[in-house]
Coordinates of C-alpha atoms in Angstrom, one line a residue:
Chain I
X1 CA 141.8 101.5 30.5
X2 CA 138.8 102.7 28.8
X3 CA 140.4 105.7 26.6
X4 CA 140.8 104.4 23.2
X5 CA 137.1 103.2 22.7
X6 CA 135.9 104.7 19.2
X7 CA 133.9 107.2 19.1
X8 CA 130.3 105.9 18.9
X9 CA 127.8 107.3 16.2
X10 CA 124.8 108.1 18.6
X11 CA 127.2 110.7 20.2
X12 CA 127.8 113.0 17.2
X13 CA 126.6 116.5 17.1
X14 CA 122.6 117.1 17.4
X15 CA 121.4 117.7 13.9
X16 CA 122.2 120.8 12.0
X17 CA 119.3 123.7 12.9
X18 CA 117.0 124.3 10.0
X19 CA 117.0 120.9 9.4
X20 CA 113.9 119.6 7.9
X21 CA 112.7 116.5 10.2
X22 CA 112.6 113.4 7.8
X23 CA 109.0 111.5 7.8
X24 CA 110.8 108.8 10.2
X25 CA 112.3 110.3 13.2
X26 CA 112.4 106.7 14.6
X27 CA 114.7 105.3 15.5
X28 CA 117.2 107.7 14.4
X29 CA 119.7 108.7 16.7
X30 CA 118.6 110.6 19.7
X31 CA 120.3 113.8 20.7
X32 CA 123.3 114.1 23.3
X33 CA 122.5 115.2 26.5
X34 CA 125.2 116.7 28.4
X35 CA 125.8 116.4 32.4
X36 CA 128.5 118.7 33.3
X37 CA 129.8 116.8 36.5
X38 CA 133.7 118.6 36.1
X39 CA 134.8 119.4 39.5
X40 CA 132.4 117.5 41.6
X41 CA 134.2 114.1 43.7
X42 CA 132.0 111.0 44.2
X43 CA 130.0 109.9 44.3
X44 CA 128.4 113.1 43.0
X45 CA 129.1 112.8 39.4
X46 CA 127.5 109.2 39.4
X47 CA 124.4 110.7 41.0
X48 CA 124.3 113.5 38.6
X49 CA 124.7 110.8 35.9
X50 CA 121.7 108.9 37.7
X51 CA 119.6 111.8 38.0
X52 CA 119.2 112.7 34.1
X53 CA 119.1 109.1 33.5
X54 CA 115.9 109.3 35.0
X55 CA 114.5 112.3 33.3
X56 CA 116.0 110.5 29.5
X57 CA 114.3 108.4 27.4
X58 CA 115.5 104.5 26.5
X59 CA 118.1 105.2 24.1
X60 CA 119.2 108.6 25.3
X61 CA 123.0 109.0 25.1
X62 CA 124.4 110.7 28.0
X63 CA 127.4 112.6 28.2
X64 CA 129.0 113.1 31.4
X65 CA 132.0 115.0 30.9
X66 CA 134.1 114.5 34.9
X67 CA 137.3 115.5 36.3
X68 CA 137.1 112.9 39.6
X69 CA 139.4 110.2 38.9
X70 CA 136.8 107.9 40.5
X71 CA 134.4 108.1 37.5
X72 CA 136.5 106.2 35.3
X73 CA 135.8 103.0 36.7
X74 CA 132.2 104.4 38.6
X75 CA 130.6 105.4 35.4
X76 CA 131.2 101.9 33.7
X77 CA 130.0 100.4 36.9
X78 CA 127.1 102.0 37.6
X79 CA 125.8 101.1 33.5
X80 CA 126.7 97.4 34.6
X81 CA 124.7 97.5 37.7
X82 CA 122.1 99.2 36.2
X83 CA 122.1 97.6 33.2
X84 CA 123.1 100.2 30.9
X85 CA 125.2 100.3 28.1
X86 CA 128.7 101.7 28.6
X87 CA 130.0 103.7 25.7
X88 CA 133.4 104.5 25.9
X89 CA 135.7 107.4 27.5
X90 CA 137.7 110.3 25.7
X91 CA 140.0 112.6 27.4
X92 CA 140.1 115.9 26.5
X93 CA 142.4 118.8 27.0
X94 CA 141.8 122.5 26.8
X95 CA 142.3 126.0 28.1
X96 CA 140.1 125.1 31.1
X97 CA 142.2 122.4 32.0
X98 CA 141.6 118.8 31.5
X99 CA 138.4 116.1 32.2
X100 CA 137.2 113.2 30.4
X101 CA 133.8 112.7 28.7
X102 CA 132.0 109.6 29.7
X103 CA 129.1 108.2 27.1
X104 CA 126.2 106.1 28.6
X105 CA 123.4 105.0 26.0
X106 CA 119.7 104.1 28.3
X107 CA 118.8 100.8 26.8
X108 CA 115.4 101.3 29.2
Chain V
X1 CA 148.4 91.5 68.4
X2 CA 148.8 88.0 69.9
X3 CA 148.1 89.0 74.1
X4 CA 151.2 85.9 74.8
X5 CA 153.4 87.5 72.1
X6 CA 152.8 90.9 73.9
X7 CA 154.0 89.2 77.0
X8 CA 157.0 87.6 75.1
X9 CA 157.5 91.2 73.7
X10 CA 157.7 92.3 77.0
X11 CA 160.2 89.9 78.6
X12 CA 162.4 90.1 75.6
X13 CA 163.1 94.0 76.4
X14 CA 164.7 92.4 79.2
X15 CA 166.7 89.1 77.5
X16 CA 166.9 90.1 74.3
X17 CA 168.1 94.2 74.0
X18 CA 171.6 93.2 73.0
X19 CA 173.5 93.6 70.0
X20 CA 173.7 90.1 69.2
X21 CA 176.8 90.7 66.9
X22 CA 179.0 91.3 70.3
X23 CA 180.8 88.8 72.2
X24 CA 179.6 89.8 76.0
X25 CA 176.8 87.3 77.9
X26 CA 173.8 89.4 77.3
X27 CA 174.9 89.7 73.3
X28 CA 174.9 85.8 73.1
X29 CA 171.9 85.4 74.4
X30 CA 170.4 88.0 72.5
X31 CA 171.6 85.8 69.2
X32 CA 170.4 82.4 70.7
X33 CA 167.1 84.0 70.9
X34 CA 167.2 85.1 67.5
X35 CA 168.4 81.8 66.3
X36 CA 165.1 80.5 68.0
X37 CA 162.7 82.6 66.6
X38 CA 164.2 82.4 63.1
X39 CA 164.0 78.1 63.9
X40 CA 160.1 78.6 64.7
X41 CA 158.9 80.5 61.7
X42 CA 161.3 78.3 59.0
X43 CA 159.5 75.2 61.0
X44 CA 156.2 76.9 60.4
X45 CA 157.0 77.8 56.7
X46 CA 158.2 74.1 56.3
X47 CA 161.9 76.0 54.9
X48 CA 165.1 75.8 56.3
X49 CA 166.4 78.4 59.0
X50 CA 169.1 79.4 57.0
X51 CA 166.2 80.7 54.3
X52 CA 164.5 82.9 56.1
X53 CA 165.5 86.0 56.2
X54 CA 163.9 89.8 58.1
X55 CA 162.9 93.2 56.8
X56 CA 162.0 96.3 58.3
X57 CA 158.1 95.4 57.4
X58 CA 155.9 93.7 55.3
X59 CA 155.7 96.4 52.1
X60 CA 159.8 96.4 52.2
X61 CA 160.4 92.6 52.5
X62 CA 158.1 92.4 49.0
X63 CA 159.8 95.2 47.5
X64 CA 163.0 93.8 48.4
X65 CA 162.2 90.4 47.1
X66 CA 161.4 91.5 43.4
X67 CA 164.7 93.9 43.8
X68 CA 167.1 90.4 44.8
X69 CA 165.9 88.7 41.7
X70 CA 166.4 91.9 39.3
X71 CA 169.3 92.0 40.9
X72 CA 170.2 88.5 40.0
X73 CA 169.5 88.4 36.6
X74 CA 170.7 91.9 35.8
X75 CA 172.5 90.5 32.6
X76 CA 169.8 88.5 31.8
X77 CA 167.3 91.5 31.3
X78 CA 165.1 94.2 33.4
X79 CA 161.6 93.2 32.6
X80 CA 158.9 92.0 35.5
X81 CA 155.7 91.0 35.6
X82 CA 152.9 91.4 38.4
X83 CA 149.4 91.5 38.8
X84 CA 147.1 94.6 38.3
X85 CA 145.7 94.2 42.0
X86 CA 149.3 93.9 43.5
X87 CA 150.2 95.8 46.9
X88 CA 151.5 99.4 45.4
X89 CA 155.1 97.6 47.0
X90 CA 155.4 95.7 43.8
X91 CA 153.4 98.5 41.3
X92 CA 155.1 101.6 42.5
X93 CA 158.4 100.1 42.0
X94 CA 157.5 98.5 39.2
X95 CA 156.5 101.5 37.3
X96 CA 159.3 103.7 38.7
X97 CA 161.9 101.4 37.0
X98 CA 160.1 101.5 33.4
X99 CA 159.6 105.2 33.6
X100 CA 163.2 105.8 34.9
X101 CA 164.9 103.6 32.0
X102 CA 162.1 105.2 29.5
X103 CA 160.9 101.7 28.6
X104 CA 157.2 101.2 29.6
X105 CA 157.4 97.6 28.5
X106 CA 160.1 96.7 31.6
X107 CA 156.8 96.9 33.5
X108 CA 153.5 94.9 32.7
X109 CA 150.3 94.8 34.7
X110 CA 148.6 91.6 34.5
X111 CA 144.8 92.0 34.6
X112 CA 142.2 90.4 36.8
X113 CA 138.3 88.8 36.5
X114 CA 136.0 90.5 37.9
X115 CA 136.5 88.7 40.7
X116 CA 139.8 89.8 41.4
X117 CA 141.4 86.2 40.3
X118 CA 144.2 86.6 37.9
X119 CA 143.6 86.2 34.0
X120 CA 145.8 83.1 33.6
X121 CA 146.2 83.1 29.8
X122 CA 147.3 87.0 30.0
X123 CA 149.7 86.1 32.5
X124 CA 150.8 83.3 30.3
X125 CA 151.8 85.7 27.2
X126 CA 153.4 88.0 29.7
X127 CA 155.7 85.8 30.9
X128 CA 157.1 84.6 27.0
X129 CA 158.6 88.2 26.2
X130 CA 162.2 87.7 26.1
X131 CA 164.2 89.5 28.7
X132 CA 161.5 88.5 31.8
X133 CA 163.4 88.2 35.2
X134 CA 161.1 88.5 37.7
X135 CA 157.2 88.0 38.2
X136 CA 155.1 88.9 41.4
X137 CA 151.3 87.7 42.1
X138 CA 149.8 87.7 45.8
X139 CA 148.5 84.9 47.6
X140 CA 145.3 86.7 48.2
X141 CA 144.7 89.9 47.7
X142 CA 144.4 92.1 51.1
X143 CA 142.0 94.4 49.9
X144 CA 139.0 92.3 48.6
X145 CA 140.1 88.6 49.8
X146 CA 140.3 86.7 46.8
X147 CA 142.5 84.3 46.1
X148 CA 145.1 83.9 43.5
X149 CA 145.8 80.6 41.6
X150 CA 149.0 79.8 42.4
X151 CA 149.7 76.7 41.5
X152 CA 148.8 77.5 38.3
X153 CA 150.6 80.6 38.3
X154 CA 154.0 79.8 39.5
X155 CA 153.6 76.3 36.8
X156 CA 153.3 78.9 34.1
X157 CA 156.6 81.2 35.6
X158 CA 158.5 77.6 35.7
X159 CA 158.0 76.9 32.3
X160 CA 158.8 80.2 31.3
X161 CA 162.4 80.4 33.4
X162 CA 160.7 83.0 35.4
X163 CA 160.9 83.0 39.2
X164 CA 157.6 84.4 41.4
X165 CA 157.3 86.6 44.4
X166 CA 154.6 85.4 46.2
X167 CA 153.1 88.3 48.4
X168 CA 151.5 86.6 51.6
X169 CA 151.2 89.8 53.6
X170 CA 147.5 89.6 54.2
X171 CA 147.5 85.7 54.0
X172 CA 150.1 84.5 56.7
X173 CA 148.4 83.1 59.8
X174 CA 145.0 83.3 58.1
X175 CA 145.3 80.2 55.8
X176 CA 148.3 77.5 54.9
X177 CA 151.5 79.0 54.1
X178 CA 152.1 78.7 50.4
X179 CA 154.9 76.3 48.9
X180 CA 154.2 77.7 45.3
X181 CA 156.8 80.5 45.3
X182 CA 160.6 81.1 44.2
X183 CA 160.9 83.9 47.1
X184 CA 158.3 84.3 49.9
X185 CA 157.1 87.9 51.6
X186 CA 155.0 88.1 54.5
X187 CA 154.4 90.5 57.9
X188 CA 154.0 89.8 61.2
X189 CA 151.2 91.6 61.7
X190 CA 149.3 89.1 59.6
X191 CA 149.6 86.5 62.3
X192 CA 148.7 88.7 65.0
X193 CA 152.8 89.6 65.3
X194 CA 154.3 92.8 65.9
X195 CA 154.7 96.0 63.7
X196 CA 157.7 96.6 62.5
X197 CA 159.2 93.3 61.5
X198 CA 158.5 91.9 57.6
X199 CA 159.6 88.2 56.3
X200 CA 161.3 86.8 53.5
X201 CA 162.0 83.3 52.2
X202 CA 165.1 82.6 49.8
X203 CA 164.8 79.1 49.0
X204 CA 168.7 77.4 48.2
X205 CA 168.2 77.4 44.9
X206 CA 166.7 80.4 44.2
X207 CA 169.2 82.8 42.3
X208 CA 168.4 85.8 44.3
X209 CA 171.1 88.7 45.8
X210 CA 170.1 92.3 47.0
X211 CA 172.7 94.9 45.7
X212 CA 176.2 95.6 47.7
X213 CA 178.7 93.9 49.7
X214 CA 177.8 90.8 51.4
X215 CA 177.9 90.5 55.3
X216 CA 181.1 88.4 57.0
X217 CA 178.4 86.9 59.4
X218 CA 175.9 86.2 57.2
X219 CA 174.5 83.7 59.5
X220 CA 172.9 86.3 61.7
X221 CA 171.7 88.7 59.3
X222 CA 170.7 86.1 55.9
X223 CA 170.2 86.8 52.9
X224 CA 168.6 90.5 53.2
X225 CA 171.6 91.2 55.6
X226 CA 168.7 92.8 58.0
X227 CA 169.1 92.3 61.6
X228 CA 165.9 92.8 63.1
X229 CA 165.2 94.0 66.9
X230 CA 165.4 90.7 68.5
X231 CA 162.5 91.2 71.1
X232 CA 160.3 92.1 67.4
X233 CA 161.3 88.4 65.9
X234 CA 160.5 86.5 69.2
X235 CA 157.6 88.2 69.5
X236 CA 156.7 87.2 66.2
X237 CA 157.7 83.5 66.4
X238 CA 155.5 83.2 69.8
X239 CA 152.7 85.0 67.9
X240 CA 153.6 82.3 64.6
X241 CA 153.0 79.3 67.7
X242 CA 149.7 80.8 69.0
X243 CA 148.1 81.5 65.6
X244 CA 148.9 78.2 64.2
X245 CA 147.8 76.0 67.1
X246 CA 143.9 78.0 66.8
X247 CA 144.6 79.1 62.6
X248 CA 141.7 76.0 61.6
X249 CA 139.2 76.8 64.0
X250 CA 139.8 80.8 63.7
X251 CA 139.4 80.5 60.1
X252 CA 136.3 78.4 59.9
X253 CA 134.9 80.9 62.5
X254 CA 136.0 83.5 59.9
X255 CA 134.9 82.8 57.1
X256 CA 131.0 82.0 58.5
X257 CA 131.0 85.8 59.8
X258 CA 131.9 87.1 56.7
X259 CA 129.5 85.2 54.7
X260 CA 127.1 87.0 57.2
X261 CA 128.1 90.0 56.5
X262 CA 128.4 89.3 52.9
X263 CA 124.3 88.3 52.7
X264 CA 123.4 91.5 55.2
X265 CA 125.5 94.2 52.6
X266 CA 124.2 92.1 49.6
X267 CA 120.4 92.3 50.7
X268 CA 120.7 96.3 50.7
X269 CA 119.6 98.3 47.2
X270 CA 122.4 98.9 44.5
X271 CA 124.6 97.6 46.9
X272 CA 127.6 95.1 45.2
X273 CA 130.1 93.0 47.5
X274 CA 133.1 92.6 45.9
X275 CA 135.2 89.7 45.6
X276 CA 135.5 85.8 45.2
X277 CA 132.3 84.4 47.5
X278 CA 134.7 81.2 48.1
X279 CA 137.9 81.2 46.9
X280 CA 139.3 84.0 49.3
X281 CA 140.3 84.9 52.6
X282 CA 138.7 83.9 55.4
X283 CA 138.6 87.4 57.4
X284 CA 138.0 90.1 54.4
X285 CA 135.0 91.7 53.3
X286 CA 134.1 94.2 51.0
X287 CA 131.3 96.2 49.5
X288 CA 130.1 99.4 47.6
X289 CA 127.6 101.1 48.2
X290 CA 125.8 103.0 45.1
X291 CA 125.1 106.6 45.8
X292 CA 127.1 106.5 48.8
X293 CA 130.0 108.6 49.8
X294 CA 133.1 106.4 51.0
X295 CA 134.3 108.7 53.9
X296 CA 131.0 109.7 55.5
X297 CA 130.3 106.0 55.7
X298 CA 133.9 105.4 57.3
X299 CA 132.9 108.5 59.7
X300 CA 129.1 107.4 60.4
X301 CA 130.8 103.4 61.2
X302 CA 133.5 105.0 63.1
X303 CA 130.7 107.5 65.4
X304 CA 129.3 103.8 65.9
X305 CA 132.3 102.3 67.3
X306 CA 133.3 100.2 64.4
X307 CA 136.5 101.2 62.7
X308 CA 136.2 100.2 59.3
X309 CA 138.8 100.8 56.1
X310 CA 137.5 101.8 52.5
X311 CA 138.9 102.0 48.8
X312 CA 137.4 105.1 47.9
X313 CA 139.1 107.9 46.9
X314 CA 137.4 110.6 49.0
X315 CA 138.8 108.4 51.5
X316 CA 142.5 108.4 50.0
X317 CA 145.4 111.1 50.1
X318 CA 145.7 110.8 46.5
X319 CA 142.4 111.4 46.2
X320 CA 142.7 108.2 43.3
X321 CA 140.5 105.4 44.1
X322 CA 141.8 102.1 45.0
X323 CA 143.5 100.1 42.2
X324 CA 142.3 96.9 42.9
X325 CA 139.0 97.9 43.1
X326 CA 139.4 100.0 39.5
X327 CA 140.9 96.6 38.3
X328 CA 138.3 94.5 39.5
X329 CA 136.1 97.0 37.1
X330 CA 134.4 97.2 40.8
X331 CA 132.4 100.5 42.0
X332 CA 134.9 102.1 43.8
X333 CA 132.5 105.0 45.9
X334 CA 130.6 104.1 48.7
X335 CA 133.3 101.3 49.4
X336 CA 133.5 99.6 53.1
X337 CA 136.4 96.7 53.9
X338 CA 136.3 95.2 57.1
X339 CA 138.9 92.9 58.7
X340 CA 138.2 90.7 61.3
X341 CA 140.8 90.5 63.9
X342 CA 142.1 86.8 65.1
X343 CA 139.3 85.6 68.0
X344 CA 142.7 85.4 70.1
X345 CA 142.9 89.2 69.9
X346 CA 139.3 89.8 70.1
X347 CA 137.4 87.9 72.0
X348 CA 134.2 89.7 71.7
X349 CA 134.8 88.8 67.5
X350 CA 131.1 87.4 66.4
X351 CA 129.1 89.8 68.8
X352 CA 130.7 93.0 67.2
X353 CA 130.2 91.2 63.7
X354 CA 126.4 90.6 64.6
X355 CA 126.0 94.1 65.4
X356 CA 128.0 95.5 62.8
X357 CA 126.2 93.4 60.0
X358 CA 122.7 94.9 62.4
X359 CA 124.5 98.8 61.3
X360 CA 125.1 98.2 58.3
X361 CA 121.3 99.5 56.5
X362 CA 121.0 102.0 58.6
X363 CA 124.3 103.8 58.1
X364 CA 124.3 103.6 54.3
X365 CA 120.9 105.2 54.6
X366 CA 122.0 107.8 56.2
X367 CA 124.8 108.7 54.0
X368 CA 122.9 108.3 51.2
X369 CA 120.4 110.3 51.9
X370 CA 123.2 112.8 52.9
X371 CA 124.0 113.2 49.4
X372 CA 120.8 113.2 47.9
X373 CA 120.9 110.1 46.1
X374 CA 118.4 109.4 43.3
X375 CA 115.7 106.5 43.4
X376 CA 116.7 105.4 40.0

């Protein structure tokens, strides 16, 4: 079970707006960028995963928030196959029902 | 099934349909031929007749064998023990009895490697806690092929005081019957035998009693006080004698197509077989396909005349993928299992394997493009 993983730093909330960049953006954390894969079965929410990957950076943190049971052990897969690194998993429940968020830092 | 146990199957509708508990001609030969059949498979098992023991079919026969030892040791404790990757026979029970007595500790999942082998030293711990009746680990697991370490296993249960279930369900007639075990589960349709008929071995000394009163002739019925259809157990027992006298050559046979079809799924893109390479069954493969969906390749395989299983959960009722695959940490979409039948029920075995492996790019293309999979 995946659940439980702490919360990793890169995934915090983007930086407040009207915040002055500092004179070394590098290698500060880079923002989250959400893939909104509730309601889709696989392997969809893998390919929508793999899809942004593409379009992200090394060092992106991706947050794939799911509702397929399937993605709890796809998600870590597919960052082990593709060499990836698997963040952890946090379920979350709220007045649109429940899915998990999935985090997936690009190492390249 | 076994084309000589069909026959037998046949022939016994006509010396076998008696009641063999009744006193009349027909009856007692209806309970020699059980007699026989129950001689054949304890010779085969290397156990005594008296020992082995029917069930209605294979997923009973295990359930039943973890509930005779719980049953046993009721004043002893309630706690069991199994394998993450066991048949949902052992997990579904397993799970109902901890969330029924609001204990989740009375039921402990064991992980696995990745390669679907047990974690020894986990299974180790486990089996200290106090109050530990009953453990259960499969011989192999049906799913993915890979073997279990038994030896090791059932060593750590007896130096705990904790006897094992072995599940042999997908094993039986594929490799050696296992001697590592303090009760024994199998199916006939492992060995090419008829639906409808599971086994169980109760060793002498192993403290194991299913709930209620005992039979008055428990010579017929055994331990589970099940009397099976008697034309189902001499079926079974002819299928036992056929499958051993070929189980060697059927298995070598085996175990060289799969390693075929291993290299021809492992040579596709993002494409990960699952399971031990060596250390599993002979007839099992398994493999996931990245990008792809599980039930359009079960549908594209089947247009093609190949009737393949997967552990997908697009392909599932529950619409949860498959447990052993989730515990294996394997991809679970895109997921193909194939089981090769016995050569003695299909003759045609290696040609269908040559041009299944020959499928196998082409139909994961397909789906895959299907979908819209990305080139990343």
């Amino acid at each position: 079970m995946v659940t439980g993983v702490p919360e990793p730093g890169p995934t915090q909330p983007t930086p407040r707006p009207g915040r002055v960049p500092t004179r070394r953006p590098e290698p500060g954390p880079q923002p989250l960028v959400v893939v909104d894969a509730r309601g889709l079965r696989c392997p969809l929410p893998v390919i929508r995963l793999a899809q942004r990957a593409g379009e992200c950076p090394a060092g992106a943190v991706l947050e794939v928030l799911a509702t397929d049971p399937a993605a709890r052990a796809d998600i870590p897969a597919w960052c082990r196959m593709k060499a990836q690194e698997f963040l952890g998993a946090q379920d979350h429940t709220g007045p649109d029902g429940e899915h998990t968020a999935y985090h997936v830092r690009l190492v390249g | 099934m076994d084309p000589v146990a069909r026959q037998t199957l046949l022939a016994a509708m006509d010396a076998g349909w008696a009641d063999p508990r009744r006193l009349y001609a027909e009856a007692s030969t209806a309970r020699r031929l059980l007699d026989q059949a129950r001689e054949v498979l304890a010779q085969g098992l290397g156990v005594r007749p008296s020992e082995v023991a029917f069930a209605p079919d294979g997923p009973t026969a295990v359930r039943w064998a973890m509930e005779g030892l719980l049953h046993a040791a009721r004043r002893r404790g309630a706690r069991t023990v199994a394998s993450a990757v066991e048949h949902s026979a052992v997990l579904a029970p397993g799970r109902h009895r901890a969330t029924t007595a609001g204990d989740p500790s009375l039921f402990v999942e064991v992980p696995v490697q990745p390669s679907g082998a047990l974690d020894l030293p986990a299974w180790n711990a486990a089996l200290q806690v106090p109050g530990t009746v009953a453990a259960a680990l499969q011989q192999a697991n049906g799913e993915v092929g890979t073997m279990q370490p038994l030896e090791d296993a059932w060593d750590a249960c007896r130096r705990a005081g904790v006897p094992l279930v072995v599940d042999a369900q997908a094993c039986l007639g594929r490799t050696g019957a296992p001697t590592s075990y303090d009760v024994l589960a199998g199916d006939a349709q492992s060995w090419a035998g008829p639906g409808g008929l599971g086994i169980l071995v109760v060793p002498e000394g192993t403290r194991w009693a299913l709930p209620g009163p005992p039979d008055p002739d428990g010579a017929l019925s055994g331990p589970t006080r099940h009397t099976p259809w008697v034309p189902l157990a001499l079926a079974a027992a002819e299928a036992w004698q056929q499958t051993g006298a070929t189980l060697d050559a059927d298995a070598r046979e085996a175990t060289a197509l799969v390693d075929a079809l291993r290299a021809a799924a492992a040579a596709l893109p993002d494409t990960e077989v699952v399971g031990d390479p060596v250390d599993r069954l002979p007839h099992i493969v398994t493999f996931s396909a990245l990008y792809a969906d599980g039930e359009a390749i079960v549908r594209e395989f089947d247009r093609r005349g190949f009737a393949v299983a997967s552990g997908s959960a697009c392909t599932a009722s529950t619409l949860e993928p498959s447990h052993v695959l989730a515990a294996m940490g394997a991809l679970t979409h895109g997921n193909v299992r194939v089981t090769l039948p016995l050569l003695r029920v299909a003759g045609g075995r290696s040609e269908d394997v040559a041009r299944f492996a020959e499928a196998i790019p082409a139909v994961v293309a397909a789906v895959r493009a299907e979908v819209g999979a990305p080139r990343w």
